[in-house]
């Protein structure tokens, strides 16, 4: 099991990435990592944390991709960046099973789309973040960043790939797939949604639970939501934004009165837990579905613990042979259609 | 000032609508209302609340439109329903200034689109709900239900009409318009967003604040968001759903431990206020923009107070001559383009 880690691009620089890798190495005896970033900095962090270089390969990358880079420019011009070096290693070396990055999402999506091979039959890889739901489980959004313009067949592939992902990485026995739409009824939505509804109803090997309205997203009634990247992005970010803004408001309001402040003394732990609960970093990074190799994108603000979660998530996907499973189910579905 | 009220279709039946109308009549001496619904039931509610029939006209409608009706069927076949009777009165009678309804959104949008005239130059009317933001103000979403497929020029008209609306009904001096998109940078999004960005940048009479990511929606940095109805619907419902689910979770968690329950005793009022704060009914109903007459759609679960808020909102729009203001700004914009 060898995972390559793009150590630059996160808000905390190489520290979170390298320390997260150390946590994962100490937990999993079968794990080997390749750390890509400033060689000297990586060595210093390892030394400080008294970590031997056993099972670690260091690959020097002098620059990094950041949020200000235009994706196409980053792919073309920043070949010596930690992200692009990681991508080309992942593509070229057969011994590397997976990649973890905290770098700029747009640039990573562009690089993966251009440089990493697709599983046979997959039209376009999708980008799938995972969020907590109110029933104590998780819910994936496929796609929330890769393809702004899609057709019904692509959305069908998202349903197939996302179901395999939730089975493999989150042990959901029979993922309930919802089609993001403006209403529950079958006839709702634009032509794309109507066509997709009919296609998903006929797709074997998935559990199609019908149209899903955005207000039901956290309810726990769906394990996977399929949608175009535009509305997926809106869904994901508005859930995140609303939860954060509301908790921030509550915190502010507590300080507005002495009796609230007093009451809150007894509830400190609860509020911390609510914040932890909505911290999607605890549930893993976003993954690419449909690529030949496993790629996990952690949040830019990930700390070492969140990086370790991403690595262990990538490990589960490799161990569960996710790419092979997706290849099989896509193949079966194509056979079915013919 | 004469407002027609579709009294059926809300969750509480005619009671909330009629009692809301009574509250508004007692507040505004210049107000006249037409109550449409079951005549006998309306009379009974008026009697029970000791309200004379002065300034009240009652129009009998034996049936109602509900959420299970297909919009096109409702428009064609339910002509004697309270919603369709209200719509045709609004269309035919010059003395009626505005309409308020709590009925099924999809049916109302279909009926308004087909039966109510558009302001000259307006391509398609839009449906614009209003939500609270964390800075103590409100933020509108235009469009969140009327047009699933739009072009850049329509989105430009949404920006113009929505700005007039916020100025007229909410006294926002210079509404900051955000274009809902997957990232802040100008070059983000699909072709529609890129074209719209460029068009909005050149539009006089509005204050274009650039692309807005869904996570910034509640921040208070924008007064109006323009988008296609699909992503607007996702935005609106996910904000609503997340806030409700999170408050529900907090409530449940409070009951999980004695110390939380004790602490919560001091904070009861605060939690009630948070819930009230997120209750968008307090801020008014959704409005149609671009129609020749003012139409306000209250939430199905509206109580009498929420109905009174919708009536007073409609009154403000009529008094502020919203339709004329929209007509002027659309005309100016067309002149500009020629």
XYZ file of C-alpha atoms in Angstrom:
676
model
C 0.000 0.000 0.000
C 1.750 3.141 -1.196
C 0.118 6.564 -1.012
C 1.589 9.756 -2.424
C 0.890 12.922 -0.436
C 0.969 16.403 -1.933
C 2.254 18.186 1.175
C 1.840 21.788 0.038
C -1.314 23.763 -0.685
C -3.071 23.313 2.662
C -3.535 26.332 4.909
C -1.097 24.961 7.490
C 1.607 24.245 4.902
C 3.616 21.035 5.062
C 3.205 20.587 8.839
C -0.373 19.236 8.808
C 0.312 16.973 5.822
C 3.555 15.490 7.157
C 2.260 15.086 10.713
C -0.936 13.499 9.377
C 1.190 11.059 7.385
C 3.166 10.223 10.536
C -0.074 9.487 12.410
C -1.192 7.174 9.608
C 2.198 5.417 9.389
C 2.118 4.709 13.112
C -1.383 3.305 12.821
C -0.990 1.162 9.706
C 2.053 -1.127 9.535
C 1.450 -1.911 5.848
C 1.465 1.734 4.756
C 4.208 3.440 2.769
C 4.076 7.108 1.838
C 5.724 9.441 -0.627
C 5.865 12.991 0.704
C 6.038 15.664 -1.993
C 7.072 19.188 -1.065
C 10.069 21.128 0.159
C 12.547 18.359 0.974
C 14.334 20.198 3.748
C 11.128 21.293 5.441
C 9.729 17.748 5.331
C 12.963 16.329 6.826
C 12.819 18.905 9.630
C 9.230 18.022 10.541
C 10.069 14.298 10.549
C 13.066 14.948 12.772
C 11.119 17.124 15.172
C 8.488 14.419 15.511
C 11.235 11.762 15.906
C 9.990 9.815 12.900
C 12.478 7.581 11.083
C 12.428 7.697 7.283
C 11.486 4.043 7.076
C 8.490 3.509 4.731
C 8.867 7.151 3.661
C 10.092 8.467 0.328
C 10.628 12.201 -0.047
C 10.223 13.913 -3.390
C 11.346 17.509 -3.696
C 8.972 20.038 -5.263
C 10.124 23.661 -5.116
C 6.789 25.413 -5.780
C 3.103 25.015 -5.003
C -0.262 25.543 -6.634
C -2.545 27.952 -4.829
C -6.108 29.214 -4.993
C -5.096 32.190 -7.138
C -3.784 30.024 -9.962
C -6.028 29.535 -12.948
C -6.546 25.774 -13.226
C -5.429 25.507 -16.844
C -2.324 27.606 -16.169
C -1.465 25.559 -13.094
C -1.599 22.340 -15.107
C 0.442 23.746 -17.984
C 2.959 25.941 -16.217
C 3.459 24.689 -12.658
C 4.936 21.310 -13.468
C 7.446 21.521 -10.632
C 4.737 22.201 -8.030
C 3.994 19.598 -5.368
C 0.516 18.977 -6.831
C 1.589 18.476 -10.437
C 4.618 16.386 -9.432
C 2.351 14.170 -7.301
C -0.092 13.799 -10.189
C 2.589 12.796 -12.680
C 4.094 10.308 -10.228
C 0.654 8.805 -9.622
C 0.156 8.490 -13.351
C 3.559 7.014 -14.159
C 4.429 4.758 -11.256
C 2.575 1.485 -10.971
C 3.628 1.001 -7.351
C 1.602 4.034 -6.188
C -1.979 3.134 -5.226
C -3.466 6.457 -4.221
C -2.921 10.177 -3.759
C -3.969 12.645 -1.054
C -3.887 16.426 -1.589
C -5.069 19.504 0.311
C -4.352 21.811 -2.629
C -6.643 24.108 -4.634
C -9.734 22.149 -5.698
C -10.147 23.708 -9.143
C -6.526 23.056 -10.085
C -6.650 19.497 -8.789
C -9.827 18.744 -10.735
C -8.264 20.164 -13.903
C -5.050 18.186 -13.392
C -6.857 14.916 -12.632
C -9.154 15.345 -15.630
C -6.267 15.967 -18.014
C -3.547 13.742 -16.603
C -5.122 10.724 -14.887
C -6.677 7.928 -16.918
C -10.363 7.098 -16.658
C -11.812 3.704 -15.859
C -12.990 2.094 -19.101
C -16.526 3.154 -19.993
C -16.598 6.114 -17.608
C -17.524 9.278 -19.485
C -16.130 11.825 -17.034
C -14.737 11.431 -13.519
C -16.809 13.086 -10.789
C -15.849 14.887 -7.603
C -17.683 13.631 -4.533
C -17.526 15.272 -1.075
C -19.000 13.586 1.961
C -21.003 15.272 4.746
C -22.546 14.151 8.022
C -26.296 13.673 8.223
C -28.605 14.079 11.202
C -29.131 10.332 11.559
C -25.489 9.817 12.521
C -24.390 8.647 9.078
C -22.874 10.320 6.052
C -24.188 11.523 2.712
C -22.196 11.988 -0.488
C -22.734 14.578 -3.235
C -21.801 13.395 -6.698
C -20.835 15.621 -8.507
C -19.937 18.841 -6.774
C -17.113 20.204 -8.837
C -15.945 18.362 -11.930
C -18.614 18.710 -14.639
C -20.831 21.766 -14.845
C -22.621 20.463 -17.919
C -23.812 16.845 -17.819
C -26.276 14.493 -19.473
C -28.549 11.827 -18.017
C -26.129 9.025 -18.767
C -23.392 10.773 -16.802
C -25.720 11.250 -13.841
C -26.533 7.543 -14.076
C -22.808 6.757 -13.899
C -22.504 9.015 -10.851
C -25.204 6.942 -9.155
C -23.371 3.710 -9.966
C -19.932 4.959 -8.970
C -21.142 6.735 -5.840
C -22.974 3.621 -4.677
C -19.778 1.569 -5.047
C -17.907 4.247 -3.115
C -20.308 4.314 -0.165
C -20.333 0.526 0.014
C -16.544 0.320 -0.073
C -15.440 3.243 2.054
C -18.389 3.644 4.447
C -19.873 0.140 4.609
C -23.330 1.355 3.591
C -24.980 -1.921 2.541
C -27.478 -0.491 0.077
C -26.891 3.220 -0.580
C -30.147 5.123 -1.207
C -29.606 7.378 -4.189
C -31.558 10.645 -4.473
C -31.738 12.774 -7.599
C -31.394 16.436 -6.584
C -34.474 18.179 -7.922
C -36.898 21.045 -7.286
C -39.651 18.720 -6.027
C -40.315 15.113 -5.032
C -42.718 14.145 -7.817
C -41.465 12.233 -10.830
C -42.481 14.907 -13.337
C -40.574 17.723 -11.591
C -37.578 19.548 -12.993
C -36.089 20.259 -16.387
C -35.656 17.765 -19.231
C -32.337 16.549 -17.831
C -33.926 15.618 -14.487
C -36.920 13.922 -16.121
C -34.702 11.852 -18.381
C -32.386 10.983 -15.489
C -35.311 9.982 -13.277
C -36.480 7.502 -15.879
C -32.938 6.183 -16.449
C -32.213 5.733 -12.724
C -35.522 3.909 -12.241
C -34.296 1.287 -14.691
C -30.698 1.044 -13.494
C -29.857 -2.306 -11.875
C -27.463 -2.569 -8.968
C -28.415 0.753 -7.391
C -31.184 1.649 -4.978
C -32.916 4.681 -6.489
C -34.928 6.524 -3.848
C -36.468 9.117 -6.199
C -36.178 12.874 -6.379
C -34.694 14.659 -3.378
C -35.391 18.263 -2.429
C -32.429 20.160 -0.983
C -34.189 20.571 2.364
C -34.075 16.784 2.913
C -30.354 16.530 2.318
C -29.358 16.171 5.990
C -32.389 14.128 6.997
C -30.644 10.751 6.774
C -33.083 9.474 4.156
C -30.451 9.487 1.408
C -26.879 8.204 1.303
C -25.948 9.700 -2.038
C -27.224 12.663 -4.035
C -26.595 12.861 -7.767
C -26.557 16.228 -9.538
C -24.700 18.462 -11.948
C -21.610 20.113 -10.486
C -23.235 23.552 -10.356
C -26.154 22.629 -8.132
C -23.978 20.145 -6.198
C -21.576 22.940 -5.417
C -24.443 25.194 -4.296
C -25.852 22.420 -2.087
C -22.552 21.538 -0.458
C -21.492 25.112 0.234
C -24.855 26.327 1.466
C -25.158 23.463 3.961
C -21.650 24.209 5.188
C -22.198 27.982 5.247
C -25.564 27.840 6.997
C -24.324 25.525 9.748
C -21.235 27.636 10.394
C -23.109 30.948 10.322
C -25.809 29.660 12.637
C -23.341 28.304 15.205
C -21.440 31.595 15.000
C -24.663 33.511 15.625
C -25.533 31.344 18.630
C -22.059 31.936 20.054
C -22.429 35.687 19.597
C -25.918 35.683 21.127
C -24.671 33.789 24.187
C -22.366 36.697 24.941
C -25.222 39.182 24.731
C -26.688 38.366 28.164
C -25.316 37.275 31.501
C -27.936 34.570 32.001
C -27.108 33.047 28.598
C -23.424 33.105 29.442
C -24.183 31.385 32.743
C -26.357 28.736 31.099
C -23.746 28.153 28.414
C -21.205 27.210 31.099
C -23.086 23.932 31.495
C -23.308 23.372 27.770
C -19.788 24.113 26.605
C -19.135 20.511 25.711
C -22.377 20.258 23.774
C -21.583 23.276 21.617
C -18.098 21.907 20.960
C -19.698 18.640 19.901
C -22.124 20.390 17.549
C -19.207 22.151 15.926
C -17.270 18.901 15.683
C -20.342 17.211 14.269
C -20.663 19.740 11.441
C -16.900 19.648 10.814
C -16.996 17.514 7.695
C -13.246 17.004 7.930
C -14.006 14.315 10.470
C -15.787 12.276 7.830
C -13.053 12.297 5.205
C -12.055 14.225 2.125
C -13.730 14.508 -1.243
C -12.904 11.743 -3.678
C -12.660 11.422 -7.429
C -14.856 8.693 -8.854
C -14.120 7.164 -12.234
C -10.341 7.682 -12.207
C -7.983 4.726 -12.596
C -6.408 5.443 -9.230
C -7.767 6.566 -5.873
C -7.471 10.316 -5.255
C -8.647 12.032 -2.059
C -8.856 15.806 -1.690
C -8.738 17.012 1.911
C -10.028 20.444 2.905
C -7.500 23.266 2.673
C -7.915 23.940 6.372
C -7.273 20.287 7.311
C -5.170 19.705 10.411
C -2.997 16.625 10.909
C -5.888 14.586 12.246
C -8.002 15.411 9.167
C -5.055 14.486 6.926
C -4.766 11.141 8.724
C -8.510 10.600 8.134
C -8.006 11.249 4.388
C -5.115 8.779 4.255
C -7.081 6.094 6.044
C -10.028 6.760 3.715
C -7.751 6.334 0.665
C -6.383 3.130 2.218
C -9.904 1.719 2.674
C -10.731 2.507 -0.942
C -7.594 0.762 -2.212
C -8.123 -2.233 0.074
C -11.761 -2.475 -0.983
C -10.615 -2.428 -4.643
C -12.935 0.499 -5.368
C -11.609 1.194 -8.879
C -12.086 -2.454 -9.904
C -15.583 -2.482 -8.434
C -16.529 0.662 -10.313
C -15.065 -0.808 -13.522
C -17.190 -3.938 -13.058
C -20.442 -2.125 -12.359
C -19.935 0.300 -15.244
C -19.219 -2.655 -17.546
C -22.312 -4.540 -16.365
C -24.396 -1.477 -16.953
C -23.080 -0.984 -20.474
C -23.767 -4.695 -21.234
C -27.262 -4.222 -19.865
C -27.910 -1.263 -22.142
C -26.729 -3.166 -25.229
C -55.748 49.930 -1.811
C -57.518 46.675 -2.573
C -55.873 43.280 -2.056
C -57.401 39.958 -3.026
C -56.638 37.054 -0.711
C -56.762 33.419 -1.779
C -57.923 32.034 1.575
C -57.559 28.299 0.853
C -54.443 26.226 0.241
C -52.549 27.066 3.429
C -51.991 24.325 6.024
C -54.332 26.023 8.492
C -57.131 26.431 5.954
C -59.113 29.662 5.826
C -58.553 30.550 9.489
C -54.992 31.856 9.155
C -55.810 33.762 5.951
C -58.979 35.417 7.237
C -57.541 36.225 10.655
C -54.404 37.608 9.014
C -56.603 39.812 6.833
C -58.434 41.038 9.941
C -55.127 41.971 11.587
C -54.118 43.934 8.475
C -57.527 45.664 8.209
C -57.275 46.818 11.815
C -53.776 48.148 11.206
C -54.301 49.925 7.885
C -57.346 52.163 7.558
C -56.895 52.513 3.794
C -56.976 48.768 3.143
C -59.811 46.864 1.473
C -59.708 43.123 0.984
C -61.459 40.511 -1.108
C -61.548 37.156 0.632
C -61.827 34.178 -1.722
C -62.835 30.798 -0.353
C -65.801 29.033 1.210
C -68.230 31.884 1.803
C -69.912 30.405 4.858
C -66.628 29.511 6.539
C -65.235 33.000 5.931
C -68.394 34.603 7.391
C -68.136 32.385 10.469
C -64.511 33.345 11.107
C -65.362 37.048 10.711
C -68.246 36.694 13.112
C -66.195 34.810 15.664
C -63.571 37.525 15.587
C -66.272 40.235 15.767
C -65.163 41.787 12.520
C -67.720 43.814 10.530
C -67.824 43.251 6.795
C -66.891 46.831 6.108
C -63.984 47.058 3.623
C -64.425 43.328 2.986
C -65.768 41.631 -0.109
C -66.344 37.890 -0.019
C -66.071 35.772 -3.126
C -67.205 32.188 -2.989
C -64.919 29.467 -4.347
C -66.045 25.904 -3.717
C -62.756 24.040 -4.305
C -59.059 24.502 -3.724
C -55.745 23.754 -5.415
C -53.397 21.563 -3.414
C -49.832 20.279 -3.573
C -50.926 17.088 -5.310
C -52.342 18.899 -8.326
C -50.221 19.005 -11.441
C -49.721 22.714 -12.177
C -50.974 22.551 -15.767
C -54.060 20.570 -14.715
C -54.790 22.982 -11.882
C -54.738 25.944 -14.257
C -56.895 24.218 -16.873
C -59.344 22.265 -14.762
C -59.702 23.932 -11.355
C -61.222 27.191 -12.497
C -63.586 27.333 -9.556
C -60.783 26.947 -6.993
C -59.932 29.853 -4.698
C -56.528 30.275 -6.343
C -57.754 30.354 -9.942
C -60.734 32.572 -9.078
C -58.384 35.007 -7.326
C -56.054 35.006 -10.316
C -58.827 35.735 -12.797
C -60.252 38.517 -10.603
C -56.785 40.050 -10.318
C -56.448 39.894 -14.066
C -59.872 41.296 -14.909
C -60.604 43.894 -12.277
C -58.727 47.152 -12.430
C -59.625 48.084 -8.870
C -57.582 45.206 -7.438
C -53.970 46.181 -6.735
C -52.438 42.994 -5.406
C -52.950 39.350 -4.477
C -51.798 37.220 -1.552
C -51.896 33.395 -1.626
C -50.633 30.571 0.579
C -51.451 27.922 -2.022
C -49.272 25.388 -3.838
C -46.223 27.193 -5.257
C -45.950 25.230 -8.505
C -49.614 25.795 -9.371
C -49.437 29.483 -8.516
C -46.331 29.979 -10.663
C -48.038 28.207 -13.569
C -51.227 30.254 -13.177
C -49.384 33.565 -12.882
C -47.206 32.790 -15.904
C -50.187 31.898 -18.071
C -52.862 34.302 -16.808
C -51.220 37.474 -15.531
C -49.717 39.996 -17.942
C -46.033 40.828 -17.938
C -44.564 44.292 -17.594
C -43.515 45.506 -21.037
C -40.022 44.341 -21.951
C -39.851 41.682 -19.238
C -38.993 38.320 -20.768
C -40.288 36.086 -17.974
C -41.556 36.889 -14.479
C -39.360 35.566 -11.660
C -40.191 34.143 -8.247
C -38.234 35.731 -5.424
C -38.256 34.512 -1.793
C -36.659 36.549 0.969
C -34.550 35.187 3.834
C -32.869 36.705 6.892
C -29.114 37.179 6.890
C -26.691 37.116 9.787
C -26.144 40.867 9.683
C -29.741 41.508 10.721
C -30.994 42.271 7.210
C -32.634 40.253 4.473
C -31.455 38.660 1.267
C -33.565 37.830 -1.788
C -33.144 34.925 -4.219
C -34.230 35.698 -7.752
C -35.257 33.276 -9.252
C -36.072 30.282 -7.125
C -38.989 28.711 -8.908
C -40.262 30.180 -12.139
C -37.712 29.509 -14.876
C -35.508 26.433 -14.822
C -33.822 27.357 -18.082
C -32.639 30.950 -18.465
C -30.255 33.080 -20.495
C -27.931 35.895 -19.460
C -30.387 38.605 -20.423
C -33.044 37.116 -18.153
C -30.589 36.986 -15.252
C -29.795 40.627 -15.955
C -33.508 41.450 -15.719
C -33.687 39.558 -12.414
C -30.915 41.814 -11.096
C -32.782 44.927 -12.217
C -36.202 43.821 -10.928
C -34.845 42.424 -7.663
C -32.965 45.641 -6.955
C -36.175 47.650 -7.429
C -37.961 45.230 -5.113
C -35.443 45.503 -2.291
C -35.416 49.273 -2.556
C -39.210 49.489 -2.523
C -40.226 46.844 -0.009
C -37.192 46.711 2.294
C -35.696 50.211 1.957
C -32.286 48.859 0.967
C -30.671 51.974 -0.520
C -28.284 50.267 -2.897
C -28.889 46.511 -3.089
C -25.682 44.558 -3.619
C -26.334 41.941 -6.291
C -24.379 38.671 -6.268
C -24.333 36.179 -9.127
C -24.625 32.666 -7.669
C -21.610 30.758 -8.923
C -19.152 27.978 -8.055
C -16.351 30.431 -7.215
C -15.651 34.115 -6.667
C -13.370 34.747 -9.643
C -14.752 36.306 -12.807
C -13.821 33.361 -15.015
C -15.652 30.770 -12.873
C -18.707 28.786 -13.910
C -20.314 27.691 -17.143
C -20.864 29.829 -20.246
C -24.136 31.220 -18.856
C -22.422 32.539 -15.712
C -19.492 34.008 -17.655
C -21.792 35.821 -20.058
C -24.002 37.027 -17.192
C -20.991 38.270 -15.239
C -19.947 40.407 -18.155
C -23.484 41.679 -18.735
C -24.067 42.558 -15.059
C -20.749 44.408 -14.921
C -22.058 46.729 -17.632
C -25.622 47.144 -16.310
C -26.374 50.643 -15.065
C -28.645 51.270 -12.114
C -27.655 48.154 -10.197
C -24.785 47.538 -7.796
C -23.120 44.340 -9.013
C -21.004 42.811 -6.256
C -19.548 39.967 -8.349
C -19.851 36.206 -8.086
C -21.212 34.801 -4.842
C -20.467 31.327 -3.497
C -23.357 29.614 -1.726
C -21.476 29.608 1.574
C -21.560 33.427 1.668
C -25.310 33.623 1.208
C -26.142 34.410 4.842
C -23.083 36.545 5.479
C -24.829 39.865 4.929
C -22.503 40.833 2.081
C -25.255 40.512 -0.517
C -28.838 41.782 -0.635
C -29.899 39.892 -3.747
C -28.693 36.727 -5.419
C -29.481 36.077 -9.079
C -29.580 32.537 -10.431
C -31.533 30.032 -12.496
C -34.553 28.581 -10.701
C -32.926 25.173 -10.253
C -29.926 26.336 -8.265
C -32.012 29.033 -6.551
C -34.380 26.362 -5.341
C -31.468 24.253 -4.086
C -29.973 27.269 -2.290
C -33.213 28.329 -0.653
C -34.230 24.861 0.506
C -30.803 23.809 1.729
C -30.412 26.949 3.850
C -33.877 26.355 5.316
C -33.309 22.611 5.807
C -29.876 22.960 7.379
C -30.987 25.604 9.875
C -34.054 23.587 10.900
C -32.177 20.292 11.165
C -29.379 21.847 13.181
C -31.735 23.517 15.669
C -33.617 20.219 15.964
C -30.369 18.399 16.676
C -29.378 20.929 19.343
C -32.771 20.531 20.978
C -32.396 16.748 20.986
C -28.866 16.951 22.346
C -29.984 19.225 25.196
C -32.238 16.426 26.424
C -29.385 13.926 26.376
C -27.755 15.160 29.609
C -28.985 16.669 32.844
C -26.359 19.420 32.888
C -27.336 20.508 29.365
C -30.982 20.571 30.385
C -30.078 22.682 33.395
C -27.984 25.098 31.335
C -30.729 25.348 28.726
C -33.146 26.632 31.389
C -31.249 29.924 31.294
C -31.199 30.022 27.529
C -34.752 29.134 26.626
C -35.467 32.598 25.320
C -32.325 32.604 23.221
C -33.206 29.331 21.497
C -36.710 30.608 20.825
C -35.173 33.719 19.306
C -32.849 31.676 17.085
C -35.820 29.729 15.834
C -37.795 32.925 15.272
C -34.797 34.411 13.537
C -34.593 31.560 11.033
C -38.367 31.596 10.548
C -38.423 33.313 7.179
C -42.172 33.884 7.508
C -41.290 36.852 9.677
C -39.633 38.564 6.743
C -42.479 38.239 4.265
C -43.583 35.986 1.467
C -42.056 35.283 -1.903
C -42.979 37.742 -4.612
C -43.374 37.616 -8.354
C -41.241 40.141 -10.179
C -42.115 41.280 -13.693
C -45.882 40.792 -13.457
C -48.251 43.698 -14.086
C -49.697 43.392 -10.595
C -48.206 42.662 -7.195
C -48.459 38.998 -6.131
C -47.156 37.682 -2.806
C -46.940 33.972 -2.002
C -46.897 33.201 1.724
C -45.571 29.919 3.075
C -48.113 27.092 3.272
C -47.542 26.853 7.012
C -48.143 30.591 7.525
C -50.112 31.560 10.641
C -52.258 34.706 10.838
C -49.312 36.857 11.805
C -47.356 35.640 8.756
C -50.381 36.319 6.543
C -50.589 39.858 7.938
C -46.873 40.304 7.147
C -47.551 39.226 3.527
C -50.437 41.671 3.212
C -48.399 44.535 4.588
C -45.545 43.585 2.244
C -47.945 43.662 -0.741
C -49.231 47.041 0.475
C -45.697 48.466 0.633
C -45.042 47.254 -2.896
C -48.219 48.852 -4.236
C -47.600 52.091 -2.348
C -44.004 52.187 -3.563
C -45.308 51.712 -7.131
C -43.021 48.704 -7.609
C -44.474 47.614 -10.955
C -44.033 51.104 -12.418
C -40.494 51.295 -11.082
C -39.642 47.942 -12.624
C -41.203 49.033 -15.925
C -39.065 52.192 -15.909
C -35.802 50.456 -15.128
C -36.419 47.719 -17.705
C -37.214 50.375 -20.313
C -34.083 52.375 -19.477
C -32.044 49.252 -19.789
C -33.492 48.370 -23.180
C -32.847 51.944 -24.399
C -29.292 51.625 -23.133
C -28.765 48.426 -25.095
C -30.067 49.962 -28.323
